[in-house]
Rosetta silent file (secondary structure, phi, psi, omega in degrees, C-alpha in Angstrom):
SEQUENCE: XXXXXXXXXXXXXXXXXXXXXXXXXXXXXXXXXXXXXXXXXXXXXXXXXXXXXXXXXXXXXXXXXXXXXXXXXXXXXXXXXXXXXXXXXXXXXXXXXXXXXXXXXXXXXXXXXXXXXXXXXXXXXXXXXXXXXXXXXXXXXXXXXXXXXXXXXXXXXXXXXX
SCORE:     score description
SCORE:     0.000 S_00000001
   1 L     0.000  115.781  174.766   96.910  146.069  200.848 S_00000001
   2 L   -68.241  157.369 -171.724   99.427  143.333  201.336 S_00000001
   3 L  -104.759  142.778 -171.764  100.609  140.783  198.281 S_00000001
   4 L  -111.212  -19.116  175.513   99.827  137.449  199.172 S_00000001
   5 L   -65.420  155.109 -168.303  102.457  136.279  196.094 S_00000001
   6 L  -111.340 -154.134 -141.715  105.385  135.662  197.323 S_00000001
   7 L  -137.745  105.308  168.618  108.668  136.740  195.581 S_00000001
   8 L   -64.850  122.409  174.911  111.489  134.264  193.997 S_00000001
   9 L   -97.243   -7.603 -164.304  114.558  136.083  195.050 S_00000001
  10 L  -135.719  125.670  161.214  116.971  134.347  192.728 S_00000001
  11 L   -39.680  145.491  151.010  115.348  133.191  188.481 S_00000001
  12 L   -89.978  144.153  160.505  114.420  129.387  188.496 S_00000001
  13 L  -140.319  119.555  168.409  116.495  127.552  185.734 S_00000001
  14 L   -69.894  128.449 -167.199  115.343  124.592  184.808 S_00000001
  15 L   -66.204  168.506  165.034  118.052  121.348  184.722 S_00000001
  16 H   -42.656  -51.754 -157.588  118.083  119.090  181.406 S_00000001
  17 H   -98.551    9.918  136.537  116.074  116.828  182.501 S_00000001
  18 H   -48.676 -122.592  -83.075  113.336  119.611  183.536 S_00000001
  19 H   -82.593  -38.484  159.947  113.284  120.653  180.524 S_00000001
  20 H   -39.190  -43.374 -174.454  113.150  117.468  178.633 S_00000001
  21 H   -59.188  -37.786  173.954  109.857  116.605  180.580 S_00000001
  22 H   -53.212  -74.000 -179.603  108.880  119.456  179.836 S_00000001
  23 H   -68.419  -39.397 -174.758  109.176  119.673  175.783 S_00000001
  24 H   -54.668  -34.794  179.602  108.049  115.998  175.867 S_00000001
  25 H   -31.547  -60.677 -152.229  104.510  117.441  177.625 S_00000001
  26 H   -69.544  -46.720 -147.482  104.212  120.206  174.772 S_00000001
  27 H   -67.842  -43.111 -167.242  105.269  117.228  172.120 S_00000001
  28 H   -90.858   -4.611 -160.086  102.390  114.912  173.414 S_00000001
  29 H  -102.718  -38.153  161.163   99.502  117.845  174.118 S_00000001
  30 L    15.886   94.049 -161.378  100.123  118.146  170.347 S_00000001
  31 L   -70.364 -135.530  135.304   96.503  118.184  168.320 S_00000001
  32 L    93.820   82.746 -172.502   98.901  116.651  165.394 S_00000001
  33 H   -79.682  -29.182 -166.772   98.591  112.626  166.123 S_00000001
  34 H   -85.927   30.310 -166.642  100.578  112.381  162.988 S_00000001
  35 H   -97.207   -9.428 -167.362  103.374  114.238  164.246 S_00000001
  36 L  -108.166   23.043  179.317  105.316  111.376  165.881 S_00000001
  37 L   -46.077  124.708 -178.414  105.687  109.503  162.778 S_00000001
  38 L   -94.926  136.579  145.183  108.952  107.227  162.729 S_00000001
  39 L   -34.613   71.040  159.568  111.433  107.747  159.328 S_00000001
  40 L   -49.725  152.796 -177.153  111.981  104.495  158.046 S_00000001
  41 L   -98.583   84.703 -157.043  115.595  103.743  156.753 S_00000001
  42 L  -100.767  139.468  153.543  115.145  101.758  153.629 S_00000001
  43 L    -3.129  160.697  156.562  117.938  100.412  151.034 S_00000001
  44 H   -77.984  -28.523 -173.654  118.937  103.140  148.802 S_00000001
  45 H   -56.953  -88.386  174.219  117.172  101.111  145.951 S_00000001
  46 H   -18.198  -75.917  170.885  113.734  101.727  148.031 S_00000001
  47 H   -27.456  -41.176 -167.515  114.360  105.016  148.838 S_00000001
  48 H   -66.982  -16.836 -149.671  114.667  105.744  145.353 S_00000001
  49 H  -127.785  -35.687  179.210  111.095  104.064  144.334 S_00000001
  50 H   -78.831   -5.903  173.563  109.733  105.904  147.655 S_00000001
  51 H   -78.953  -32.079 -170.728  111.063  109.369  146.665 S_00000001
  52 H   -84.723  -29.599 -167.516  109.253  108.512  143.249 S_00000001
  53 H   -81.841  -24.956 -171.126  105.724  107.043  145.077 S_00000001
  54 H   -49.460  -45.499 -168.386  106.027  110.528  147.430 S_00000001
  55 L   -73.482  -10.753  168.275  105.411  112.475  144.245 S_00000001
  56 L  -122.537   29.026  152.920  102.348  110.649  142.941 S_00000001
  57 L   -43.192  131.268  153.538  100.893  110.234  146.494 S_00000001
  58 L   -68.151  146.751  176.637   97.018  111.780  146.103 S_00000001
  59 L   -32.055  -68.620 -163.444   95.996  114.982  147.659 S_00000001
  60 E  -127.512  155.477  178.435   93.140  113.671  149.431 S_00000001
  61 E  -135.706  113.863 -171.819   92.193  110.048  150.576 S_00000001
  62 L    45.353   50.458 -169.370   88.574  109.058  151.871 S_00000001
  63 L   106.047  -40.645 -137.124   87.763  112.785  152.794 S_00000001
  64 E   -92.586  111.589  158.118   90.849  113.121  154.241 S_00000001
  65 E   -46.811  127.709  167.305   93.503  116.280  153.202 S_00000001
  66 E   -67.461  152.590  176.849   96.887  115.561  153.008 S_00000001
  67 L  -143.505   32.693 -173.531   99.090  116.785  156.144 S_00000001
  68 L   -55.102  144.702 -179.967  102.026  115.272  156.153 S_00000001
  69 L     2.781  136.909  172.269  104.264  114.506  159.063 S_00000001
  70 L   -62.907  -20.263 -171.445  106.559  117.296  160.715 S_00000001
  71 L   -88.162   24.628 -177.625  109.278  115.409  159.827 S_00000001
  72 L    24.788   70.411  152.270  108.952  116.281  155.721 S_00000001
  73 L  -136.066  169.560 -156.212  110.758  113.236  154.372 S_00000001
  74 L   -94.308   -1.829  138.675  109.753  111.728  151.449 S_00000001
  75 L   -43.247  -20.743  160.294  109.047  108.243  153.173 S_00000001
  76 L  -124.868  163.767 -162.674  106.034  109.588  155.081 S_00000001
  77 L  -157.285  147.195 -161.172  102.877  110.961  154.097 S_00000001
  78 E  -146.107  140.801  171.375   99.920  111.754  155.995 S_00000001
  79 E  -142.456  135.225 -167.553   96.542  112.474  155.528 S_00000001
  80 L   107.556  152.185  176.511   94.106  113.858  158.013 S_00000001
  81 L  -101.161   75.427  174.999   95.383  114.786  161.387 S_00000001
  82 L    69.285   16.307 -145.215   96.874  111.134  161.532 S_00000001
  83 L  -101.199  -66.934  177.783   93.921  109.626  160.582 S_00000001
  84 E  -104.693  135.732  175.098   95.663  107.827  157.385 S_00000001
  85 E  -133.746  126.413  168.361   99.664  107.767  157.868 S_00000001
  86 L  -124.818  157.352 -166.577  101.769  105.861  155.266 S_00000001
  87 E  -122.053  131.736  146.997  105.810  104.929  155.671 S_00000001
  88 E  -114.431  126.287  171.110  107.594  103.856  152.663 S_00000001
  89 L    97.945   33.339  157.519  110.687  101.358  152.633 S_00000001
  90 L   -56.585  177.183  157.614  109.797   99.871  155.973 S_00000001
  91 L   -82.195  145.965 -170.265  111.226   96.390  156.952 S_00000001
  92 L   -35.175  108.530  174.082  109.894   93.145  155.739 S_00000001
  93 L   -88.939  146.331 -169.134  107.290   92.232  158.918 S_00000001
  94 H   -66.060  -13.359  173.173  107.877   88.875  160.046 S_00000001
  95 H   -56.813  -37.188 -157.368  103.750   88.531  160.141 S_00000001
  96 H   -51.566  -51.153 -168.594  104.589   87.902  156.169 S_00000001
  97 H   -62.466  -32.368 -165.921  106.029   84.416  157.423 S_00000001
  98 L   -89.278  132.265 -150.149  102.883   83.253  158.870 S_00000001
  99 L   -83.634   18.356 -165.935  100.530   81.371  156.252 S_00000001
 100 L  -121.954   -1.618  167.021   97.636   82.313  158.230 S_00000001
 101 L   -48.358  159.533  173.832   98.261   86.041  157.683 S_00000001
 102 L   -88.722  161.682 -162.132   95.331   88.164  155.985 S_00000001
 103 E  -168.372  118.196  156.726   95.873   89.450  152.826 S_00000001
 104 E   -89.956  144.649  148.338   93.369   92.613  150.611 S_00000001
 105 E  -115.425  126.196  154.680   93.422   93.327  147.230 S_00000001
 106 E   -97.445   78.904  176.497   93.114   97.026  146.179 S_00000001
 107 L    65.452   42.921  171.420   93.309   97.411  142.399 S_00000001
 108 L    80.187   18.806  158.247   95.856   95.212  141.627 S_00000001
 109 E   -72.748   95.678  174.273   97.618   96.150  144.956 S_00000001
 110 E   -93.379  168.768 -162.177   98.120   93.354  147.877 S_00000001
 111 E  -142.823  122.306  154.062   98.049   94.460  151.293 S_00000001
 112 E   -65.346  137.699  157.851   99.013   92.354  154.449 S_00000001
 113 E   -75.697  132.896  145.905   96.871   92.756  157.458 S_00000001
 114 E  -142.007  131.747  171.536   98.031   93.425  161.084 S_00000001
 115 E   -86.212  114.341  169.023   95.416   94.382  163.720 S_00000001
 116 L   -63.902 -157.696 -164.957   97.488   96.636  166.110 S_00000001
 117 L  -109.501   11.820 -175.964   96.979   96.110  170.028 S_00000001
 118 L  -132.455   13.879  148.466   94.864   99.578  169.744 S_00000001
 119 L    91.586   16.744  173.053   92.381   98.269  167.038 S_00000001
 120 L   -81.147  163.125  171.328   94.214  100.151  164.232 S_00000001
 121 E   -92.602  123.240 -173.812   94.251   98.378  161.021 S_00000001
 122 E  -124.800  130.328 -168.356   98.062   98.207  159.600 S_00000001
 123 E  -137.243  124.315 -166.988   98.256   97.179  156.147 S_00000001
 124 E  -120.181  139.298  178.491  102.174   96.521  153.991 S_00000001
 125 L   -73.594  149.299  145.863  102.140   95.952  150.631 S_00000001
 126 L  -143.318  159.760 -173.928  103.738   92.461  149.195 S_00000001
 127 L    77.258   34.514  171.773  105.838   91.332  146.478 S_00000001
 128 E  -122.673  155.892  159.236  106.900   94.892  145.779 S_00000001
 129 L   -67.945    0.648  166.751  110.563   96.075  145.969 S_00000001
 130 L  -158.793  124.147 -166.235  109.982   98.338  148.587 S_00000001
 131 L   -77.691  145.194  176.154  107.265   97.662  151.317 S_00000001
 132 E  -151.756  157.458 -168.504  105.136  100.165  152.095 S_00000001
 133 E  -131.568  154.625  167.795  102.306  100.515  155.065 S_00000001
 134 E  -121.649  139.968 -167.585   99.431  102.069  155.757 S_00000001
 135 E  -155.549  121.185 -152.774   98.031  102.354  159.137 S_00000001
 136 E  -136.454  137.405 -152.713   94.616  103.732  159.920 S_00000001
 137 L   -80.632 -161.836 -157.522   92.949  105.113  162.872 S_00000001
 138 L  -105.198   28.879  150.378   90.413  103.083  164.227 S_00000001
 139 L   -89.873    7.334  156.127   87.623  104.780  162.556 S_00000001
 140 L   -73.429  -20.722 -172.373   88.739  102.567  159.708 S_00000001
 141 L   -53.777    1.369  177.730   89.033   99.433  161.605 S_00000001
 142 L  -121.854  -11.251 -170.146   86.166   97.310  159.316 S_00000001
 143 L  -116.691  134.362 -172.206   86.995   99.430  155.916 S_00000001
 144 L  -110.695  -15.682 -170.718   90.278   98.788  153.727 S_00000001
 145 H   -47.784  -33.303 -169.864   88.932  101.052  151.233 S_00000001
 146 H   -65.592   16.843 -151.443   91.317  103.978  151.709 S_00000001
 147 H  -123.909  -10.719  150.128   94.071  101.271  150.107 S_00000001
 148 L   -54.377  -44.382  178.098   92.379  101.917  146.700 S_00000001
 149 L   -62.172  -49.876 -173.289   93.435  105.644  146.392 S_00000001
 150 H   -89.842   10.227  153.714   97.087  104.530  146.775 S_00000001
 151 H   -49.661  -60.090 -144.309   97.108  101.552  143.825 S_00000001
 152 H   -81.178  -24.424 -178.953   97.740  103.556  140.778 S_00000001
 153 H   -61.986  -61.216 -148.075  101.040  105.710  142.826 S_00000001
 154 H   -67.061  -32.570 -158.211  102.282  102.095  143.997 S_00000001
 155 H   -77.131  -15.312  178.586  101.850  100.149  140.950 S_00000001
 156 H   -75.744  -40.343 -162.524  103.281  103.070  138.847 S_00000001
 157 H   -94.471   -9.809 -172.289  106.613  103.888  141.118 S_00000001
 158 L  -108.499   94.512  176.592  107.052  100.280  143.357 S_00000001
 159 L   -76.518 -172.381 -162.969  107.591   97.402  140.916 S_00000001
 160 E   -62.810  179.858  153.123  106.756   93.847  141.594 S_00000001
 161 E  -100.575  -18.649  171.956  109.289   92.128  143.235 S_00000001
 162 L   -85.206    0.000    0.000  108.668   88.939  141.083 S_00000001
């Protein structure tokens, strides 16, 4: 009986940029949507009030079990398998300028609107000293409610900015 496989006479080794292509595949087949979170860089002052909101962060949110992000900093938080993802001490978004922006209240919280260009709902606190978003997949896209669970962390650890 003959082998129809055939025989590499020499190992393949894959170049850099194999390999890159490669780990990017395995990065994106990833069931873990919340895995590609970006680290904001905040003031130190922020950091300091988002290391204090990490620790009063709730467990659970609308259903949803916390999971946070692979990259375990205390600026992201996750709940869900990316379902709810929060950043603390992003930058100021320039929607803030426009007077025709949307604006929620959650329990003495405000929350800026931005519809992303994938129907997620993106929501930044204002007139706190360190902005902080929420961004929700788009089985959320008509409900703001999960922005209730996370009032009593921000209003204890983010003061006002006024």
């Amino acid at each position: 009986m003959t082998s129809s496989r055939r025989r590499l006479s020499r190992p393949v080794i894959l170049g850099p940029s194999a390999a890159l292509v490669l780990m990017a595949a395995a990065g994106c087949s990833s069931g873990d949507a919340s895995a590609s979170v970006t680290v904001p860089t905040p003031s130190p002052e922020a950091a300091a009030y988002c290391r204090a909101l990490h620790k009063e962060l709730p467990s659970a949110v609308a259903g949803q079990e916390r999971s946070d992000p692979g990259s375990g900093s205390d600026l992201t938080a996750g709940w869900g398998d990316g379902e709810i993802v929060l950043r603390c001490g992003v930058p100021r978004p320039a929607k803030m300028d426009d007077a025709q922006s949307k604006a929620v209240d959650a329990n003495g919280v405000n929350w800026m609107l931005e519809q992303l260009d994938d129907g997620r709902p993106r929501f930044t606190t204002t007139l706190r000293k360190a902005y902080v978003e929420v961004t929700l997949s788009a089985a959320y896209a008509h409900d703001a409610s999960p922005l209730a669970a996370f009032a009593p962390a921000v209003r204890k650890t983010v003061p006002d900015r006024l």
